[in-house]
Coordinates of C-alpha atoms and ligand atoms in Angstrom, one line a residue:
X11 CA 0.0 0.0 0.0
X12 CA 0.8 4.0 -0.4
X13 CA 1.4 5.2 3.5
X14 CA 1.7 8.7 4.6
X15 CA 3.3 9.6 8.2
X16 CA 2.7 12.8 9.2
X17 CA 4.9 13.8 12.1
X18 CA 8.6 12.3 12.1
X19 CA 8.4 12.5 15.9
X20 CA 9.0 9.3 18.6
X21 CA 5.8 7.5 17.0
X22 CA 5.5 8.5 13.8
X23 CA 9.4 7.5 12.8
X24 CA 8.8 4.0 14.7
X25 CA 5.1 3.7 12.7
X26 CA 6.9 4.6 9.5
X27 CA 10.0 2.3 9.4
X28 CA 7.5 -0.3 11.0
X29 CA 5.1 -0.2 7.9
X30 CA 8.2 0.0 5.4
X31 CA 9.5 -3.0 7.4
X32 CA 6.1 -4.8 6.5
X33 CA 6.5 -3.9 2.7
X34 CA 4.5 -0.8 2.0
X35 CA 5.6 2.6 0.3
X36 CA 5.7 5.4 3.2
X37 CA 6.2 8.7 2.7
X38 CA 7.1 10.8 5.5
X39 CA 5.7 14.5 5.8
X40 CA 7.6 16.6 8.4
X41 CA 6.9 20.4 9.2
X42 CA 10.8 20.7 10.8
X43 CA 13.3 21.1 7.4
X44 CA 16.4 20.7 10.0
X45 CA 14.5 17.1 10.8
X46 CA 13.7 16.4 7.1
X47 CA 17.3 17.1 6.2
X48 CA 18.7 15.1 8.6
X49 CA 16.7 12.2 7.6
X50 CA 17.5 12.3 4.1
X51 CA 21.0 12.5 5.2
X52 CA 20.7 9.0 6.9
X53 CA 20.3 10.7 10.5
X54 CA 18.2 9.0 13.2
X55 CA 17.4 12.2 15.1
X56 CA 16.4 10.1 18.3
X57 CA 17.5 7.3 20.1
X58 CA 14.9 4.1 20.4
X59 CA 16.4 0.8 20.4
X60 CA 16.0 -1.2 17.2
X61 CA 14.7 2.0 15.3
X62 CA 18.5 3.2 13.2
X63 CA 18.9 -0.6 11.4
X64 CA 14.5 -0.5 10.8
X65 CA 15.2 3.2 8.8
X66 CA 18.3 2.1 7.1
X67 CA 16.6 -1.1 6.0
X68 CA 13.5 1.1 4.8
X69 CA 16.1 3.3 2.9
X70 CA 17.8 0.4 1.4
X71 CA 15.1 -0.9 -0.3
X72 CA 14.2 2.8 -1.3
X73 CA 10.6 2.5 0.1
X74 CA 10.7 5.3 2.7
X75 CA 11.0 8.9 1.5
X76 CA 10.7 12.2 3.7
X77 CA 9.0 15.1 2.9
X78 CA 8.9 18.9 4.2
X79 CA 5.1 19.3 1.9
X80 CA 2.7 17.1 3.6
X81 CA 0.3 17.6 0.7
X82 CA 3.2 16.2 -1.2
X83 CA 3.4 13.1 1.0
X84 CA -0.1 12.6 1.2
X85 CA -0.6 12.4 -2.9
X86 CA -1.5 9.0 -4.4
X87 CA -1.4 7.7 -0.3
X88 CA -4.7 4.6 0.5
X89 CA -3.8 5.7 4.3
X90 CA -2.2 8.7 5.9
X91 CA -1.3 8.0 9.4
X92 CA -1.2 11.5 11.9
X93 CA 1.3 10.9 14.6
X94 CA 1.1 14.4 15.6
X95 CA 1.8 15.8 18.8
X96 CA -1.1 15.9 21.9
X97 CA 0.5 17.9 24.6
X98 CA -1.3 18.9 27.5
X99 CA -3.1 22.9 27.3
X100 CA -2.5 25.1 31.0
X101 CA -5.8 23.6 31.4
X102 CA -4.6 19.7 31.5
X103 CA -7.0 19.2 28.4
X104 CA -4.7 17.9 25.6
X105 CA -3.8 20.6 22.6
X106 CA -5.7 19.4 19.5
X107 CA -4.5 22.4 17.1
X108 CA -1.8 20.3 15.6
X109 CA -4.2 17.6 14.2
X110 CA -7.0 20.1 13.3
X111 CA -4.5 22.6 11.6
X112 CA -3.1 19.2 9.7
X113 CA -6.8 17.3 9.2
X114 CA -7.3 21.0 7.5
X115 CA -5.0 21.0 5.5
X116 CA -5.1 18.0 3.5
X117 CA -8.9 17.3 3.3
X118 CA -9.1 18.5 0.2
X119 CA -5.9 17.4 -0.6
X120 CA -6.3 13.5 -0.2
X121 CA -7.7 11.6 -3.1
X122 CA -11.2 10.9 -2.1
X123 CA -11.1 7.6 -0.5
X124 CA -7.9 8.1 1.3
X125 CA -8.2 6.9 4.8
X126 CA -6.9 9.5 7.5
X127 CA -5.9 7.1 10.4
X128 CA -5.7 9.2 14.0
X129 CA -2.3 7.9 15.7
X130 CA -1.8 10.2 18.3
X131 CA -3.7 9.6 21.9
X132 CA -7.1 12.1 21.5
X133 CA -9.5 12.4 23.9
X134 CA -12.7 10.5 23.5
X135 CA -14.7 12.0 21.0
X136 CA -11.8 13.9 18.8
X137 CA -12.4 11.8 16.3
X138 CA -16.3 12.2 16.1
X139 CA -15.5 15.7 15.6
X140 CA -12.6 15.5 13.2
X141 CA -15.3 13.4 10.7
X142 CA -17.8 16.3 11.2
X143 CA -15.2 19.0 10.8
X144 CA -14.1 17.0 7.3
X145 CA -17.6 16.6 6.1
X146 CA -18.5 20.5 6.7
X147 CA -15.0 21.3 4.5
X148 CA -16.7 18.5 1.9
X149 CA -13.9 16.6 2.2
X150 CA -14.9 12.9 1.4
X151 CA -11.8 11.6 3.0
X152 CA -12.6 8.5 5.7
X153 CA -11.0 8.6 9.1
X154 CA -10.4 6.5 11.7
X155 CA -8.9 5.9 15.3
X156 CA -6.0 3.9 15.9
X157 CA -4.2 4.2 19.3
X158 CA -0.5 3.3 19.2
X159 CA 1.0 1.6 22.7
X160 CA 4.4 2.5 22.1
X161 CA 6.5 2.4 24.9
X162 CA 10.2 4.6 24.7
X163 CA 12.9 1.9 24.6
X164 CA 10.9 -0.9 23.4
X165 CA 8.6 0.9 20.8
X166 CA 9.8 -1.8 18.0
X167 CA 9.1 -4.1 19.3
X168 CA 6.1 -2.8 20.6
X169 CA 5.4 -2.1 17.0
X170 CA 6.3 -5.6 15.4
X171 CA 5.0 -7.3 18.1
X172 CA 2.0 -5.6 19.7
X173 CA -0.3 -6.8 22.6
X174 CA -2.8 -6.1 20.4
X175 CA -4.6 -4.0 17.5
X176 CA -7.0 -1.3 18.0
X177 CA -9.2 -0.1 15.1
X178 CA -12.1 2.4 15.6
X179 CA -13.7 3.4 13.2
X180 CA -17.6 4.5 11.8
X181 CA -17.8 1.8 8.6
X182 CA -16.4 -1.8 8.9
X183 CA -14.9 -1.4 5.4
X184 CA -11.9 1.2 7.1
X185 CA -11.6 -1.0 9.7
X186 CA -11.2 -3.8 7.8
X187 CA -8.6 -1.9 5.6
X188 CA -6.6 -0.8 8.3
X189 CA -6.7 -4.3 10.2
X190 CA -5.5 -5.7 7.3
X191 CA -1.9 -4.1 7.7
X192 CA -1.0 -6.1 10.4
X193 CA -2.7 -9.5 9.1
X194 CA 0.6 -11.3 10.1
X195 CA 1.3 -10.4 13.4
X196 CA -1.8 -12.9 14.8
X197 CA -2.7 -10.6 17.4
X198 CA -6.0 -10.0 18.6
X199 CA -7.5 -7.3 16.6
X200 CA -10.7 -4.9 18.6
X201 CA -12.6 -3.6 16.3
X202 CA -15.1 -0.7 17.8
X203 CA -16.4 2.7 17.5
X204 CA -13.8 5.7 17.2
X205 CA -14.8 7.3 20.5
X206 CA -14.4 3.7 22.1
X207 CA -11.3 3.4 20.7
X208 CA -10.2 6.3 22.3
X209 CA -10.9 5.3 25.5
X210 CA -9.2 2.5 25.4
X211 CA -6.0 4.3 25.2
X212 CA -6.8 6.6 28.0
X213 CA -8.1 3.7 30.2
X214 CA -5.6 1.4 29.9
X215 CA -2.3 4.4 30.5
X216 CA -4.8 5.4 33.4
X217 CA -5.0 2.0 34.6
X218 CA -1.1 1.0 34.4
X219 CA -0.4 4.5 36.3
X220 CA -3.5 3.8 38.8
X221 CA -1.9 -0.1 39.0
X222 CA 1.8 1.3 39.9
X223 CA 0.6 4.0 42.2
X224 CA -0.9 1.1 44.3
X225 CA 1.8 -0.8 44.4
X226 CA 3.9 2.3 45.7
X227 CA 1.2 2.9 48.6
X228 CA 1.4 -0.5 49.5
X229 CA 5.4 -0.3 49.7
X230 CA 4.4 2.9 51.7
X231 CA 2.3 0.8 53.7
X232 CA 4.5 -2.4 54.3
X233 CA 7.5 -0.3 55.4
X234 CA 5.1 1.6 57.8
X235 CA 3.8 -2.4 59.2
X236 CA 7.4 -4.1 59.0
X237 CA 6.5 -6.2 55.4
X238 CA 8.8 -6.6 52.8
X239 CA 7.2 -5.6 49.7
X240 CA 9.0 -7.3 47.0
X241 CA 7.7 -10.5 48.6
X242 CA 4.1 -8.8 49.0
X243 CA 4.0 -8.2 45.4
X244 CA 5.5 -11.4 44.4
X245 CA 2.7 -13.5 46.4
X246 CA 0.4 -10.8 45.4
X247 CA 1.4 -11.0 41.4
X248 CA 1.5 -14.5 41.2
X249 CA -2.6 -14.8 41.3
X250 CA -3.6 -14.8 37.6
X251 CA -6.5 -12.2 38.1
X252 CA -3.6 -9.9 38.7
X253 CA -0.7 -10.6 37.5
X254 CA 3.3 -9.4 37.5
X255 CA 3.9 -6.8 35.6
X256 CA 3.8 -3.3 35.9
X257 CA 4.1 -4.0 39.8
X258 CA 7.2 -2.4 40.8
X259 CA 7.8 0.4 43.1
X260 CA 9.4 3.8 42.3
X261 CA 9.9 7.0 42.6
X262 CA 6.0 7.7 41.1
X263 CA 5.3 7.6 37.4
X264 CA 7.3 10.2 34.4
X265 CA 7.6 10.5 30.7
X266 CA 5.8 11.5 28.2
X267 CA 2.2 9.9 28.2
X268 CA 1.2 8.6 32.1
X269 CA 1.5 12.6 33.4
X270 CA -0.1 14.0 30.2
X271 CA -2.7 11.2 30.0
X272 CA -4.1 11.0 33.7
X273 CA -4.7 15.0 33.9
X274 CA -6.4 14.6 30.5
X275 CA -8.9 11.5 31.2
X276 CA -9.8 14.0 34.7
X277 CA -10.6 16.6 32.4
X278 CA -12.4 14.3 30.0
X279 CA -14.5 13.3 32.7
X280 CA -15.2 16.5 34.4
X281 CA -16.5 18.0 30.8
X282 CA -18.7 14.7 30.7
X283 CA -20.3 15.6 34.3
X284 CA -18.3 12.5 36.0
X285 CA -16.2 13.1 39.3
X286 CA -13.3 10.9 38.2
X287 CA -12.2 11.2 41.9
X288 CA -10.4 7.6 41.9
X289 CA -7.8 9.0 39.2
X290 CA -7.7 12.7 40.7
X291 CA -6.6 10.3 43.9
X292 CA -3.8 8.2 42.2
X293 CA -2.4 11.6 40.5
X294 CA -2.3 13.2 44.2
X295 CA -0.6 10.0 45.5
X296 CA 1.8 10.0 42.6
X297 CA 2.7 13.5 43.3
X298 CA 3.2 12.7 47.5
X299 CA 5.4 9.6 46.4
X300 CA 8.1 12.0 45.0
X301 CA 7.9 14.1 48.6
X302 CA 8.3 11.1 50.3
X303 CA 11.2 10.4 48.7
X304 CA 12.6 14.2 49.5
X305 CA 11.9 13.8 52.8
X306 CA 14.1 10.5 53.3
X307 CA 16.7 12.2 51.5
X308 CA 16.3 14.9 54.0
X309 CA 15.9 12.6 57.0
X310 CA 19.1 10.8 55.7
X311 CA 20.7 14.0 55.8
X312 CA 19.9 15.0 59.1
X313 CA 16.9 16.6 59.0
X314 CA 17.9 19.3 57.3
X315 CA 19.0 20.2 53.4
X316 CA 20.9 23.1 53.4
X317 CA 24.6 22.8 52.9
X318 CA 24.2 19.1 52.4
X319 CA 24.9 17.1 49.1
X320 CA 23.4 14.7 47.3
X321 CA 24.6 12.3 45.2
X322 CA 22.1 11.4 42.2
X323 CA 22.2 8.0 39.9
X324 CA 19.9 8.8 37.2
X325 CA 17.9 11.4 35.3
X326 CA 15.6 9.7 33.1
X327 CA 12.3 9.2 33.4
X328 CA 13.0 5.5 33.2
X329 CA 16.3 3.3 32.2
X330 CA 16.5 2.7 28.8
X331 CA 15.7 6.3 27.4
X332 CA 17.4 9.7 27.2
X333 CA 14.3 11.5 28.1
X334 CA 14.1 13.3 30.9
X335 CA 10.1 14.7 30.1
X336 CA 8.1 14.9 34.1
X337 CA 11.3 12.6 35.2
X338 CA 10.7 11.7 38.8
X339 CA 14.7 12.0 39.3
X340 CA 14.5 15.6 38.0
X341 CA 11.5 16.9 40.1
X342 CA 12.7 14.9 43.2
X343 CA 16.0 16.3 42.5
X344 CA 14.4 20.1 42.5
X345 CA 12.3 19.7 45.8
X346 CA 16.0 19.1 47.4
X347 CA 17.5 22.3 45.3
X348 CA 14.8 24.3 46.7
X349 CA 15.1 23.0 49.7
X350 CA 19.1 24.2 49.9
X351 CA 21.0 21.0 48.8
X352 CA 23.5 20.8 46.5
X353 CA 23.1 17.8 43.6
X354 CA 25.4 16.0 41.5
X355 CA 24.0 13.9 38.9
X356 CA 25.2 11.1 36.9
X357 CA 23.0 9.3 33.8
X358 CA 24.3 7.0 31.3
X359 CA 22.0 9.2 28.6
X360 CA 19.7 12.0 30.1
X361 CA 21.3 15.7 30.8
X362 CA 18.4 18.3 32.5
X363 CA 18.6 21.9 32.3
X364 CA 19.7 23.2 36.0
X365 CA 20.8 20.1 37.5
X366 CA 24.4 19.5 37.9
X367 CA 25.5 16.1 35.7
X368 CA 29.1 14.5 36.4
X369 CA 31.4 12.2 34.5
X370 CA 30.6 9.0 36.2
X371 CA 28.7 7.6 39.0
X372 CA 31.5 7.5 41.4
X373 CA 32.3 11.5 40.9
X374 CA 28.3 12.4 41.3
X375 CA 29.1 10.8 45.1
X376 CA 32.5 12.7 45.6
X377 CA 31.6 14.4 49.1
X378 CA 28.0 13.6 48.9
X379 CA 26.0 13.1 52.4
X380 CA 23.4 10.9 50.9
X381 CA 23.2 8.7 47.6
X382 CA 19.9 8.4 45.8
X383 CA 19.1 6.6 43.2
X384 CA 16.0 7.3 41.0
X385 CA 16.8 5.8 37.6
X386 CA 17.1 2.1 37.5
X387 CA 20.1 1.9 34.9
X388 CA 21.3 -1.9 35.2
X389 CA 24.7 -0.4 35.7
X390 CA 24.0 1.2 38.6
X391 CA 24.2 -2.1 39.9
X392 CA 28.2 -3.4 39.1
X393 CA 29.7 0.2 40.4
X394 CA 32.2 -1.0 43.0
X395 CA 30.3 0.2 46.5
X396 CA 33.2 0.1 48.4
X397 CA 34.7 2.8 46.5
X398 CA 31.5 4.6 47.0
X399 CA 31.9 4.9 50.8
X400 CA 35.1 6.1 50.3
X401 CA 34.5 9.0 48.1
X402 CA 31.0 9.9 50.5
X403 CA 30.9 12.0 53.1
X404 CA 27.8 10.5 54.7
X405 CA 26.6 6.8 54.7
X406 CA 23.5 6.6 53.5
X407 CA 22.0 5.5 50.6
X408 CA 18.3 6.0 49.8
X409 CA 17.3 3.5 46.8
X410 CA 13.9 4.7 45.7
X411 CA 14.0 1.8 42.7
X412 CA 14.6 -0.8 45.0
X413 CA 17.6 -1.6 42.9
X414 CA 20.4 -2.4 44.5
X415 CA 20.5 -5.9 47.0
X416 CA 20.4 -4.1 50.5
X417 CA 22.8 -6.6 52.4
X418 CA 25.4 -5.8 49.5
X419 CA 25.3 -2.1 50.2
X420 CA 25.6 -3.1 54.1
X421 CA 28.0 -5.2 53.3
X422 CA 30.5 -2.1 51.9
X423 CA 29.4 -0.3 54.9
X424 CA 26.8 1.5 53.9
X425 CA 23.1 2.0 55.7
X426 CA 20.5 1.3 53.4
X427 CA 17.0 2.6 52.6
X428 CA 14.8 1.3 50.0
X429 CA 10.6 1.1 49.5
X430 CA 9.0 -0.9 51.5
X431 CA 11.7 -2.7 52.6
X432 CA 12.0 -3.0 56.4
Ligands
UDX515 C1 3.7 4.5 28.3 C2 2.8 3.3 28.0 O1 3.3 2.1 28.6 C3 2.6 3.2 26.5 O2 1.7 2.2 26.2 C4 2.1 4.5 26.0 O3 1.8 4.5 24.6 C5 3.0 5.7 26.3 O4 3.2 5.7 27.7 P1 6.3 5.0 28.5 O5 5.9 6.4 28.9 O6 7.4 4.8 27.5 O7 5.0 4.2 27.9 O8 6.8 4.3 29.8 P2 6.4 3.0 30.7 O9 7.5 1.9 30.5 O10 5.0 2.5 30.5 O11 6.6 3.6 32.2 C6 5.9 4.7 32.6 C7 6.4 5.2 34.0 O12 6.0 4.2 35.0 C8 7.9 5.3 34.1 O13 8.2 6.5 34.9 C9 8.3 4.0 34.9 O14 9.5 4.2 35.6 C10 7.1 3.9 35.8 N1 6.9 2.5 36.3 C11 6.6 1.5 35.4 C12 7.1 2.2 37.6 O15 7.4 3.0 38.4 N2 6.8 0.9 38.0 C13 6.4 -0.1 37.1 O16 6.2 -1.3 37.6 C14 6.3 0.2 35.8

């Protein structure tokens, strides 16, 4: 088939060299010439695993091309996919004007059967409005909702190998069309309305934030009774109704969707007349998580910030990833600037504006009173601790990852403080 991208952001360059990958034609469209240029110049401009060799495979077989015009992209194209940003307004309501200035622009443009696929996460009922919006311009172009689930660091295979599909769209025929693309994968396919399909994305990034904000409050809880929680969740976990994943405790949620997503689906629901009080609670627990954290710091530190410094592993929002977008490392790491301390960050990848980064691990504890760590890099795991006491001037090291194994850090003569962990 003829595939437009619009958008060479995270998920349109992962959907694009994804659809190449499965044999189609894809023609990028991208409003940032700097971007374009770099792409045509063989230039990944971000880092996702998997995602340089899918490109330069696409390129090889010279059927991916990039494109500053998107009416240029969008000629001769059976399906234009818009992977255009959703980020949230002052309001928490997420900022339609890119897709409405881009549905705008080529609904005239498209041949008349073209099928305009939504990529990007829209609140329920964007879609609804997008046909009407394209009918009053009489455009004849088709649309259609189509969530992605990408996650950053593993959005490949996320792509190649998805959970499953989700199609929604107002005549079975589009569905059909755009089920069809991934006829190979064998993955269960849910077919539905566009507003329903909507809510699916919101619901489940709601529910995986709602599902690890529990399991924090119940490390909150066990450390408060004298449990251990990584056995709580493990006995917990292993009943089927509930399952393992997604169970872990942390420094509260970051990146680019969970933050964005949960304020969105509250506003969704307050314009709807529901009280969607269970979500505004996980949000408000999410937010006290990353206190909590600044106050063991503190308590670590002697009760009190100023003068003090901390050592920080990690600024990512997660390992894996360079970005640092609503990073729990960076806004834990702020609430102990503000509150006087002095911090010294390492990251394998991620740099953040007004935080201090060092060269290595072992310098970002050079003198520091307390260590945290708030990124679980697996290499935050083989630095020699012993070497870390020596360059500390305190003892303490608060592990809000519940990375490291605390009788090895006890062991280098350390004192130890993880979640839920007695
Ligand atoms: C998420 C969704 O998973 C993806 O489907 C959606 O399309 C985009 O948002 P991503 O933001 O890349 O993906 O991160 P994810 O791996 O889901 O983690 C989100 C946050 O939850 C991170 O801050 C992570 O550290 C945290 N987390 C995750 C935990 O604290 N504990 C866990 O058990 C899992």
């Amino acid at each position: 088939m003829n595939i437009a991208v619009i958008g060479a952001g995270y998920v349109g360059l992962v959907t694009a060299a994804g659809l190449a990958h499965l044999g189609h034609t894809v023609k990028l469209g991208e409003a940032n010439p700097d971007r374009v240029a770099s792409l045509e110049a063989g230039e990944v401009p971000i880092f996702e695993v998997g995602l340089a060799p899918l490109l330069e495979a696409a390129r090889g077989t010279g059927r991916i091309s990039f494109h500053i015009s998107n009416p240029t992209a969008v000629k001769d194209a059976d399906l234009v996919f818009l992977c255009l940003p959703t980020p949230a307004d002052a309001t928490g309501r997420a900022d339609l004007s890119f897709i409405r200035r881009v549905v705008d622009e080529l609904a005239l443009v498209v041949e008349p059967e073209t099928i305009l696929v939504v990529k990007s996460t829209v609140p329920p009922g964007t879609t609804v409005a997008l046909h009407k919006r394209l009918a009053d311009l009489g455009s004849s172009a088709r649309l259609v909702a189509h969530p992605e689930f990408l996650r950053e660091g593993t959005a490949v295979e996320d792509f190649l190998q998805p959970d499953r599909i989700v199609v929604g769209a107002f005549e079975t025929l589009d569905a059909d069309a755009v089920s069809a693309l991934y006829a190979d994968f064998g993955v269960p396919v849910v077919q539905t309305d566009p507003t329903s399909a909507e809510m699916i994305k919101y619901a489940s990034n709601s529910y995986l934030a709602a599902r690890l904000t529990f399991a924090n409050a119940l490390a909150n809880l066990s450390e408060a009774v004298g449990a251990d929680i990584v056995d709580v969740l493990e006995g917990v976990g292993l009943d089927h109704r509930i399952g393992p994943h997604f169970l872990k405790p942390g420094p509260g949620y970051g990146g680019s969707c969970f933050p964005k997503d949960t304020l969105a689906l509250i506003e969704v629901a307050a314009d709807a007349g529901y009280d969607f009080r269970l979500l505004r609670a996980v949000i408000e627990a999410d937010e006290e998580q990353r206190q909590r954290i600044a106050t063991k710091v503190k308590n670590a530190a002697g009760g009190d910030l100023n003068g003090r410094t901390v050592g920080l592993w990690g600024l990512a929002f997660k390992a894996g990833t360079d970005d640092v977008r609503e990073s729990p490392a960076t806004r834990i790491a702020r609430l102990l600037i503000d509150q006087g301390a002095r911090v010294q960050a390492f990251d394998p990848e991620a740099s953040a504006p007004g935080i201090l980064s060092t060269g290595s691990p072992l310098e970002a504890v050079d003198g520091a009173d307390v260590l945290l760590i708030a990124t679980e890099w697996p290499e935050f795991t083989t630095i020699d601790l012993g070497e870390v006491r020596n360059r500390m001037r305190g003892r303490t090291v608060v592990d809000a990852r519940n990375l490291l194994d605390p009788a090895t850090v006890r062991g280098a003569g350390l004192e130890y403080f993880g979640l839920g962990r007695s």
